[in-house]
Amino acid sequence: MRSKILIALLLVAVLVLTGCRHRNEPVADPAQEPQGEIAAKPSAGEPQPGEEPEEPLLPMMETSLSDYPLSTPTDDILVLVNKTHPVTRDYVADDLVTVEHCDQSVGNKDTKKMRKVAADAIEELIAGAKEDGFDIVMRTGYRSYDYQDYLFSSYAANYGEAEANTYSARPGQSEHQTGWCCDVGRPGYGLTSFDGTKEADWIAENCWKYGFILRYPADKTDITGYIYESWHIRYVGKDAAQYIYENGLTLEEYLGILD
Ligand SMILES: [Zn+2]
């Protein structure tokens, strides 16, 4: 009898320890899930998609795809794409080029692309970081509507649509479809492990010099509709980036569009 109790206690201890270790592991990156082609969706029981916020979520604006009309974005570098300014399914920028310094293990050949001007700027940023002693790579740039559809569906299946929509865009509502933004990271590390690193600090302090802004600041979640993302930067050109940085704005505030 006593040995059975001991075995039961041992089992509980092993389970607890295994659970703890799992929580401390780098969070998986959703962009790593589909390798090349869109892969099978993770089963609902598995917490595969990353970016799971550990802190309690602030109330976020939840939208459905029918709430706002879809439009085709202009070529303006300040074009706004968010939950209230979604884009059409077939929109693809016509000057997407592959970024050389990207994490080869993430996403597919399309997600390694950005619009030409932004791709040149991210290469300059990566070189600038290197000069300062920081190793930074581009993880995902362009995402097609269908790729975003896959990512969002994966999150929604695991965490429910409302929660998924606080950190993942619905298809059409992702800035990634414009080719003007990207997620950056440290080579070999998961997306969310970027938070609190020296590299993340460097990005926050210096990305404006290369024409990028931190698109989803920690204190602006009520405006952007998304949780803080230390890794997501958006190209807006050097003048706008400097102004936005120096005045602590979001793109929505800079453009005067708050809805
Ligand atoms: Zn992003």
PDB file of C-alpha atoms in Angstrom, residues 49-259:
ATOM      1  CA  PRO A  49       1.326  28.050 -31.991  1.00  0.00           C
ATOM      2  CA  GLY A  50       3.690  30.397 -30.182  1.00  0.00           C
ATOM      3  CA  GLU A  51       3.252  34.009 -29.186  1.00  0.00           C
ATOM      4  CA  GLU A  52       1.071  32.874 -26.326  1.00  0.00           C
ATOM      5  CA  PRO A  53       1.131  35.819 -23.948  1.00  0.00           C
ATOM      6  CA  GLU A  54       1.917  34.835 -20.391  1.00  0.00           C
ATOM      7  CA  GLU A  55       0.543  37.986 -18.791  1.00  0.00           C
ATOM      8  CA  PRO A  56      -3.203  38.531 -18.479  1.00  0.00           C
ATOM      9  CA  LEU A  57      -4.495  40.158 -21.617  1.00  0.00           C
ATOM     10  CA  LEU A  58      -5.843  43.657 -21.761  1.00  0.00           C
ATOM     11  CA  PRO A  59      -9.243  44.025 -23.362  1.00  0.00           C
ATOM     12  CA  MET A  60      -8.636  44.175 -27.082  1.00  0.00           C
ATOM     13  CA  MET A  61     -10.766  45.138 -29.988  1.00  0.00           C
ATOM     14  CA  GLU A  62     -12.209  42.006 -31.505  1.00  0.00           C
ATOM     15  CA  THR A  63     -13.258  42.289 -35.113  1.00  0.00           C
ATOM     16  CA  SER A  64     -14.791  39.984 -37.630  1.00  0.00           C
ATOM     17  CA  LEU A  65     -13.856  40.061 -41.280  1.00  0.00           C
ATOM     18  CA  SER A  66     -17.169  41.594 -42.278  1.00  0.00           C
ATOM     19  CA  ASP A  67     -16.908  44.587 -39.936  1.00  0.00           C
ATOM     20  CA  TYR A  68     -14.851  46.719 -42.302  1.00  0.00           C
ATOM     21  CA  PRO A  69     -14.636  46.833 -46.091  1.00  0.00           C
ATOM     22  CA  LEU A  70     -11.578  45.348 -47.749  1.00  0.00           C
ATOM     23  CA  SER A  71      -9.512  47.624 -49.939  1.00  0.00           C
ATOM     24  CA  THR A  72      -6.438  47.413 -52.110  1.00  0.00           C
ATOM     25  CA  PRO A  73      -3.600  49.312 -50.423  1.00  0.00           C
ATOM     26  CA  THR A  74      -1.798  52.085 -52.244  1.00  0.00           C
ATOM     27  CA  ASP A  75       1.979  52.002 -52.755  1.00  0.00           C
ATOM     28  CA  ASP A  76       2.395  54.708 -50.104  1.00  0.00           C
ATOM     29  CA  ILE A  77       4.996  53.705 -47.505  1.00  0.00           C
ATOM     30  CA  LEU A  78       2.622  55.061 -44.859  1.00  0.00           C
ATOM     31  CA  VAL A  79      -0.256  52.831 -45.908  1.00  0.00           C
ATOM     32  CA  LEU A  80      -2.248  51.689 -42.892  1.00  0.00           C
ATOM     33  CA  VAL A  81      -3.342  48.097 -42.544  1.00  0.00           C
ATOM     34  CA  ASN A  82      -4.918  47.041 -39.256  1.00  0.00           C
ATOM     35  CA  LYS A  83      -8.121  45.584 -37.854  1.00  0.00           C
ATOM     36  CA  THR A  84     -10.203  48.442 -39.244  1.00  0.00           C
ATOM     37  CA  HIS A  85      -8.282  48.825 -42.504  1.00  0.00           C
ATOM     38  CA  PRO A  86      -8.112  45.346 -44.031  1.00  0.00           C
ATOM     39  CA  VAL A  87      -6.902  44.513 -47.527  1.00  0.00           C
ATOM     40  CA  THR A  88      -8.207  42.291 -50.267  1.00  0.00           C
ATOM     41  CA  ARG A  89      -7.300  38.638 -50.553  1.00  0.00           C
ATOM     42  CA  ASP A  90      -5.511  38.965 -53.869  1.00  0.00           C
ATOM     43  CA  TYR A  91      -3.329  41.950 -52.942  1.00  0.00           C
ATOM     44  CA  VAL A  92       0.364  41.257 -53.485  1.00  0.00           C
ATOM     45  CA  ALA A  93       2.928  44.076 -53.793  1.00  0.00           C
ATOM     46  CA  ASP A  94       4.700  43.945 -57.132  1.00  0.00           C
ATOM     47  CA  ASP A  95       8.247  44.612 -55.906  1.00  0.00           C
ATOM     48  CA  LEU A  96       8.803  41.944 -53.261  1.00  0.00           C
ATOM     49  CA  VAL A  97      12.431  40.781 -53.060  1.00  0.00           C
ATOM     50  CA  THR A  98      14.136  38.203 -50.874  1.00  0.00           C
ATOM     51  CA  VAL A  99      15.987  39.474 -47.801  1.00  0.00           C
ATOM     52  CA  GLU A 100      19.436  37.939 -47.609  1.00  0.00           C
ATOM     53  CA  HIS A 101      19.952  38.004 -43.846  1.00  0.00           C
ATOM     54  CA  CYS A 102      16.924  36.036 -42.761  1.00  0.00           C
ATOM     55  CA  ASP A 103      16.375  33.008 -40.579  1.00  0.00           C
ATOM     56  CA  GLN A 104      16.290  30.174 -43.089  1.00  0.00           C
ATOM     57  CA  SER A 105      14.443  27.865 -40.707  1.00  0.00           C
ATOM     58  CA  VAL A 106      11.368  30.073 -40.493  1.00  0.00           C
ATOM     59  CA  GLY A 107       8.400  30.198 -42.855  1.00  0.00           C
ATOM     60  CA  ASN A 108       8.717  29.664 -46.589  1.00  0.00           C
ATOM     61  CA  LYS A 109      10.326  31.397 -49.568  1.00  0.00           C
ATOM     62  CA  ASP A 110       7.619  34.052 -49.723  1.00  0.00           C
ATOM     63  CA  THR A 111       7.888  35.051 -46.055  1.00  0.00           C
ATOM     64  CA  LYS A 112      11.568  35.877 -46.617  1.00  0.00           C
ATOM     65  CA  LYS A 113      10.510  38.736 -48.890  1.00  0.00           C
ATOM     66  CA  MET A 114       9.788  42.404 -48.316  1.00  0.00           C
ATOM     67  CA  ARG A 115       9.151  45.310 -50.639  1.00  0.00           C
ATOM     68  CA  LYS A 116      12.417  46.412 -52.257  1.00  0.00           C
ATOM     69  CA  VAL A 117      12.840  49.642 -50.287  1.00  0.00           C
ATOM     70  CA  ALA A 118      12.056  47.931 -46.983  1.00  0.00           C
ATOM     71  CA  ALA A 119      14.278  44.957 -47.841  1.00  0.00           C
ATOM     72  CA  ASP A 120      17.226  47.295 -48.483  1.00  0.00           C
ATOM     73  CA  ALA A 121      16.483  49.108 -45.220  1.00  0.00           C
ATOM     74  CA  ILE A 122      16.335  45.898 -43.167  1.00  0.00           C
ATOM     75  CA  GLU A 123      19.690  44.812 -44.594  1.00  0.00           C
ATOM     76  CA  GLU A 124      21.123  48.181 -43.474  1.00  0.00           C
ATOM     77  CA  LEU A 125      19.558  47.735 -40.035  1.00  0.00           C
ATOM     78  CA  ILE A 126      21.002  44.238 -39.666  1.00  0.00           C
ATOM     79  CA  ALA A 127      24.442  45.527 -40.708  1.00  0.00           C
ATOM     80  CA  GLY A 128      24.136  48.436 -38.260  1.00  0.00           C
ATOM     81  CA  ALA A 129      23.231  46.064 -35.440  1.00  0.00           C
ATOM     82  CA  LYS A 130      26.224  43.917 -36.309  1.00  0.00           C
ATOM     83  CA  GLU A 131      28.514  46.938 -36.056  1.00  0.00           C
ATOM     84  CA  ASP A 132      27.150  47.531 -32.571  1.00  0.00           C
ATOM     85  CA  GLY A 133      27.754  43.885 -31.666  1.00  0.00           C
ATOM     86  CA  PHE A 134      24.243  42.469 -32.066  1.00  0.00           C
ATOM     87  CA  ASP A 135      23.254  39.530 -34.211  1.00  0.00           C
ATOM     88  CA  ILE A 136      19.796  40.133 -35.632  1.00  0.00           C
ATOM     89  CA  VAL A 137      17.966  38.407 -38.479  1.00  0.00           C
ATOM     90  CA  MET A 138      14.739  38.976 -40.330  1.00  0.00           C
ATOM     91  CA  ARG A 139      12.306  36.155 -39.492  1.00  0.00           C
ATOM     92  CA  THR A 140       9.171  36.799 -41.498  1.00  0.00           C
ATOM     93  CA  GLY A 141       8.345  39.616 -43.856  1.00  0.00           C
ATOM     94  CA  TYR A 142       5.605  39.233 -46.435  1.00  0.00           C
ATOM     95  CA  ARG A 143       2.704  36.941 -45.635  1.00  0.00           C
ATOM     96  CA  SER A 144       0.003  36.184 -48.133  1.00  0.00           C
ATOM     97  CA  TYR A 145      -3.659  36.359 -47.170  1.00  0.00           C
ATOM     98  CA  ASP A 146      -3.848  32.564 -47.260  1.00  0.00           C
ATOM     99  CA  TYR A 147      -0.744  32.121 -45.117  1.00  0.00           C
ATOM    100  CA  GLN A 148      -2.191  34.536 -42.538  1.00  0.00           C
ATOM    101  CA  ASP A 149      -5.467  32.637 -42.732  1.00  0.00           C
ATOM    102  CA  TYR A 150      -3.585  29.471 -41.812  1.00  0.00           C
ATOM    103  CA  LEU A 151      -1.766  31.133 -38.885  1.00  0.00           C
ATOM    104  CA  PHE A 152      -4.869  32.751 -37.458  1.00  0.00           C
ATOM    105  CA  SER A 153      -6.927  29.568 -37.827  1.00  0.00           C
ATOM    106  CA  SER A 154      -4.238  27.652 -35.943  1.00  0.00           C
ATOM    107  CA  TYR A 155      -4.297  30.103 -33.040  1.00  0.00           C
ATOM    108  CA  ALA A 156      -8.079  30.306 -33.011  1.00  0.00           C
ATOM    109  CA  ALA A 157      -8.380  26.518 -32.920  1.00  0.00           C
ATOM    110  CA  ASN A 158      -6.158  26.403 -29.844  1.00  0.00           C
ATOM    111  CA  TYR A 159      -7.053  29.520 -27.927  1.00  0.00           C
ATOM    112  CA  GLY A 160     -10.365  30.750 -29.315  1.00  0.00           C
ATOM    113  CA  GLU A 161     -10.880  33.540 -31.828  1.00  0.00           C
ATOM    114  CA  ALA A 162     -11.161  36.426 -29.357  1.00  0.00           C
ATOM    115  CA  GLU A 163      -7.868  35.661 -27.638  1.00  0.00           C
ATOM    116  CA  ALA A 164      -6.120  34.844 -30.907  1.00  0.00           C
ATOM    117  CA  ASN A 165      -7.145  38.233 -32.253  1.00  0.00           C
ATOM    118  CA  THR A 166      -5.187  40.053 -29.536  1.00  0.00           C
ATOM    119  CA  TYR A 167      -1.864  38.854 -30.911  1.00  0.00           C
ATOM    120  CA  SER A 168      -2.582  37.507 -34.359  1.00  0.00           C
ATOM    121  CA  ALA A 169      -4.212  39.278 -37.255  1.00  0.00           C
ATOM    122  CA  ARG A 170      -7.104  37.867 -39.176  1.00  0.00           C
ATOM    123  CA  PRO A 171      -6.346  37.391 -42.866  1.00  0.00           C
ATOM    124  CA  GLY A 172      -6.603  40.742 -44.644  1.00  0.00           C
ATOM    125  CA  GLN A 173      -5.896  42.612 -41.401  1.00  0.00           C
ATOM    126  CA  SER A 174      -2.198  41.768 -41.253  1.00  0.00           C
ATOM    127  CA  GLU A 175       0.365  44.415 -42.026  1.00  0.00           C
ATOM    128  CA  HIS A 176       2.603  41.582 -43.163  1.00  0.00           C
ATOM    129  CA  GLN A 177       0.540  41.322 -46.358  1.00  0.00           C
ATOM    130  CA  THR A 178       1.817  44.765 -47.420  1.00  0.00           C
ATOM    131  CA  GLY A 179       5.467  43.697 -47.474  1.00  0.00           C
ATOM    132  CA  TRP A 180       6.394  46.838 -45.502  1.00  0.00           C
ATOM    133  CA  CYS A 181       7.031  45.125 -42.172  1.00  0.00           C
ATOM    134  CA  CYS A 182       8.819  42.171 -40.671  1.00  0.00           C
ATOM    135  CA  ASP A 183       9.451  40.278 -37.485  1.00  0.00           C
ATOM    136  CA  VAL A 184      13.070  40.247 -36.379  1.00  0.00           C
ATOM    137  CA  GLY A 185      14.853  38.020 -33.910  1.00  0.00           C
ATOM    138  CA  ARG A 186      18.073  36.414 -32.825  1.00  0.00           C
ATOM    139  CA  PRO A 187      19.259  33.597 -35.062  1.00  0.00           C
ATOM    140  CA  GLY A 188      18.288  30.213 -33.654  1.00  0.00           C
ATOM    141  CA  TYR A 189      15.854  31.544 -31.057  1.00  0.00           C
ATOM    142  CA  GLY A 190      12.060  31.546 -31.003  1.00  0.00           C
ATOM    143  CA  LEU A 191      10.027  34.638 -31.685  1.00  0.00           C
ATOM    144  CA  THR A 192       8.763  35.468 -28.210  1.00  0.00           C
ATOM    145  CA  SER A 193      12.161  34.879 -26.584  1.00  0.00           C
ATOM    146  CA  PHE A 194      13.181  38.197 -28.170  1.00  0.00           C
ATOM    147  CA  ASP A 195      11.401  40.116 -25.391  1.00  0.00           C
ATOM    148  CA  GLY A 196      13.728  41.693 -22.856  1.00  0.00           C
ATOM    149  CA  THR A 197      16.929  40.889 -24.753  1.00  0.00           C
ATOM    150  CA  LYS A 198      19.711  43.368 -25.526  1.00  0.00           C
ATOM    151  CA  GLU A 199      18.851  42.896 -29.174  1.00  0.00           C
ATOM    152  CA  ALA A 200      15.235  43.916 -28.506  1.00  0.00           C
ATOM    153  CA  ASP A 201      16.490  47.002 -26.653  1.00  0.00           C
ATOM    154  CA  TRP A 202      18.733  47.819 -29.600  1.00  0.00           C
ATOM    155  CA  ILE A 203      15.803  47.508 -32.012  1.00  0.00           C
ATOM    156  CA  ALA A 204      13.602  49.744 -29.856  1.00  0.00           C
ATOM    157  CA  GLU A 205      16.289  52.422 -29.617  1.00  0.00           C
ATOM    158  CA  ASN A 206      17.725  52.302 -33.124  1.00  0.00           C
ATOM    159  CA  CYS A 207      15.280  50.986 -35.709  1.00  0.00           C
ATOM    160  CA  TRP A 208      14.036  54.523 -36.498  1.00  0.00           C
ATOM    161  CA  LYS A 209      17.491  55.372 -37.885  1.00  0.00           C
ATOM    162  CA  TYR A 210      16.807  52.886 -40.651  1.00  0.00           C
ATOM    163  CA  GLY A 211      13.226  54.002 -41.302  1.00  0.00           C
ATOM    164  CA  PHE A 212      11.439  51.482 -39.087  1.00  0.00           C
ATOM    165  CA  ILE A 213       9.111  51.874 -36.118  1.00  0.00           C
ATOM    166  CA  LEU A 214       8.152  49.501 -33.350  1.00  0.00           C
ATOM    167  CA  ARG A 215       4.623  48.964 -34.550  1.00  0.00           C
ATOM    168  CA  TYR A 216       2.979  47.563 -31.410  1.00  0.00           C
ATOM    169  CA  PRO A 217       4.378  49.378 -28.360  1.00  0.00           C
ATOM    170  CA  ALA A 218       3.627  48.120 -24.856  1.00  0.00           C
ATOM    171  CA  ASP A 219       1.693  51.232 -23.812  1.00  0.00           C
ATOM    172  CA  LYS A 220      -0.391  51.550 -26.970  1.00  0.00           C
ATOM    173  CA  THR A 221      -2.275  48.285 -27.102  1.00  0.00           C
ATOM    174  CA  ASP A 222      -5.609  50.103 -26.876  1.00  0.00           C
ATOM    175  CA  ILE A 223      -4.765  51.945 -30.089  1.00  0.00           C
ATOM    176  CA  THR A 224      -3.084  49.222 -32.130  1.00  0.00           C
ATOM    177  CA  GLY A 225      -5.387  46.459 -30.923  1.00  0.00           C
ATOM    178  CA  TYR A 226      -2.460  44.132 -30.384  1.00  0.00           C
ATOM    179  CA  ILE A 227      -0.290  43.143 -27.468  1.00  0.00           C
ATOM    180  CA  TYR A 228       3.267  44.460 -27.247  1.00  0.00           C
ATOM    181  CA  GLU A 229       5.523  42.961 -29.873  1.00  0.00           C
ATOM    182  CA  SER A 230       9.225  43.697 -29.448  1.00  0.00           C
ATOM    183  CA  TRP A 231       9.972  41.953 -32.734  1.00  0.00           C
ATOM    184  CA  HIS A 232       7.514  43.505 -35.193  1.00  0.00           C
ATOM    185  CA  ILE A 233       8.882  46.551 -37.005  1.00  0.00           C
ATOM    186  CA  ARG A 234       7.319  48.500 -39.826  1.00  0.00           C
ATOM    187  CA  TYR A 235       9.065  50.526 -42.507  1.00  0.00           C
ATOM    188  CA  VAL A 236       7.676  54.060 -42.819  1.00  0.00           C
ATOM    189  CA  GLY A 237      10.737  55.924 -44.130  1.00  0.00           C
ATOM    190  CA  LYS A 238      13.331  57.771 -42.065  1.00  0.00           C
ATOM    191  CA  ASP A 239      11.492  61.090 -41.571  1.00  0.00           C
ATOM    192  CA  ALA A 240       8.259  59.539 -40.320  1.00  0.00           C
ATOM    193  CA  ALA A 241      10.164  56.971 -38.258  1.00  0.00           C
ATOM    194  CA  GLN A 242      12.169  59.663 -36.491  1.00  0.00           C
ATOM    195  CA  TYR A 243       9.067  61.738 -35.740  1.00  0.00           C
ATOM    196  CA  ILE A 244       7.105  58.725 -34.513  1.00  0.00           C
ATOM    197  CA  TYR A 245      10.030  57.596 -32.332  1.00  0.00           C
ATOM    198  CA  GLU A 246      10.730  61.019 -30.823  1.00  0.00           C
ATOM    199  CA  ASN A 247       7.081  61.657 -30.038  1.00  0.00           C
ATOM    200  CA  GLY A 248       6.215  58.171 -28.822  1.00  0.00           C
ATOM    201  CA  LEU A 249       3.442  57.639 -31.349  1.00  0.00           C
ATOM    202  CA  THR A 250       1.846  54.740 -33.162  1.00  0.00           C
ATOM    203  CA  LEU A 251       1.280  54.797 -36.909  1.00  0.00           C
ATOM    204  CA  GLU A 252      -2.438  55.288 -36.237  1.00  0.00           C
ATOM    205  CA  GLU A 253      -1.706  58.392 -34.135  1.00  0.00           C
ATOM    206  CA  TYR A 254       0.789  59.743 -36.646  1.00  0.00           C
ATOM    207  CA  LEU A 255      -1.751  59.428 -39.441  1.00  0.00           C
ATOM    208  CA  GLY A 256      -4.522  60.842 -37.263  1.00  0.00           C
ATOM    209  CA  ILE A 257      -6.630  57.765 -37.790  1.00  0.00           C
ATOM    210  CA  LEU A 258      -8.051  56.444 -34.568  1.00  0.00           C
ATOM    211  CA  ASP A 259     -11.087  54.285 -34.957  1.00  0.00           C
TER     212      ASP A 259
END
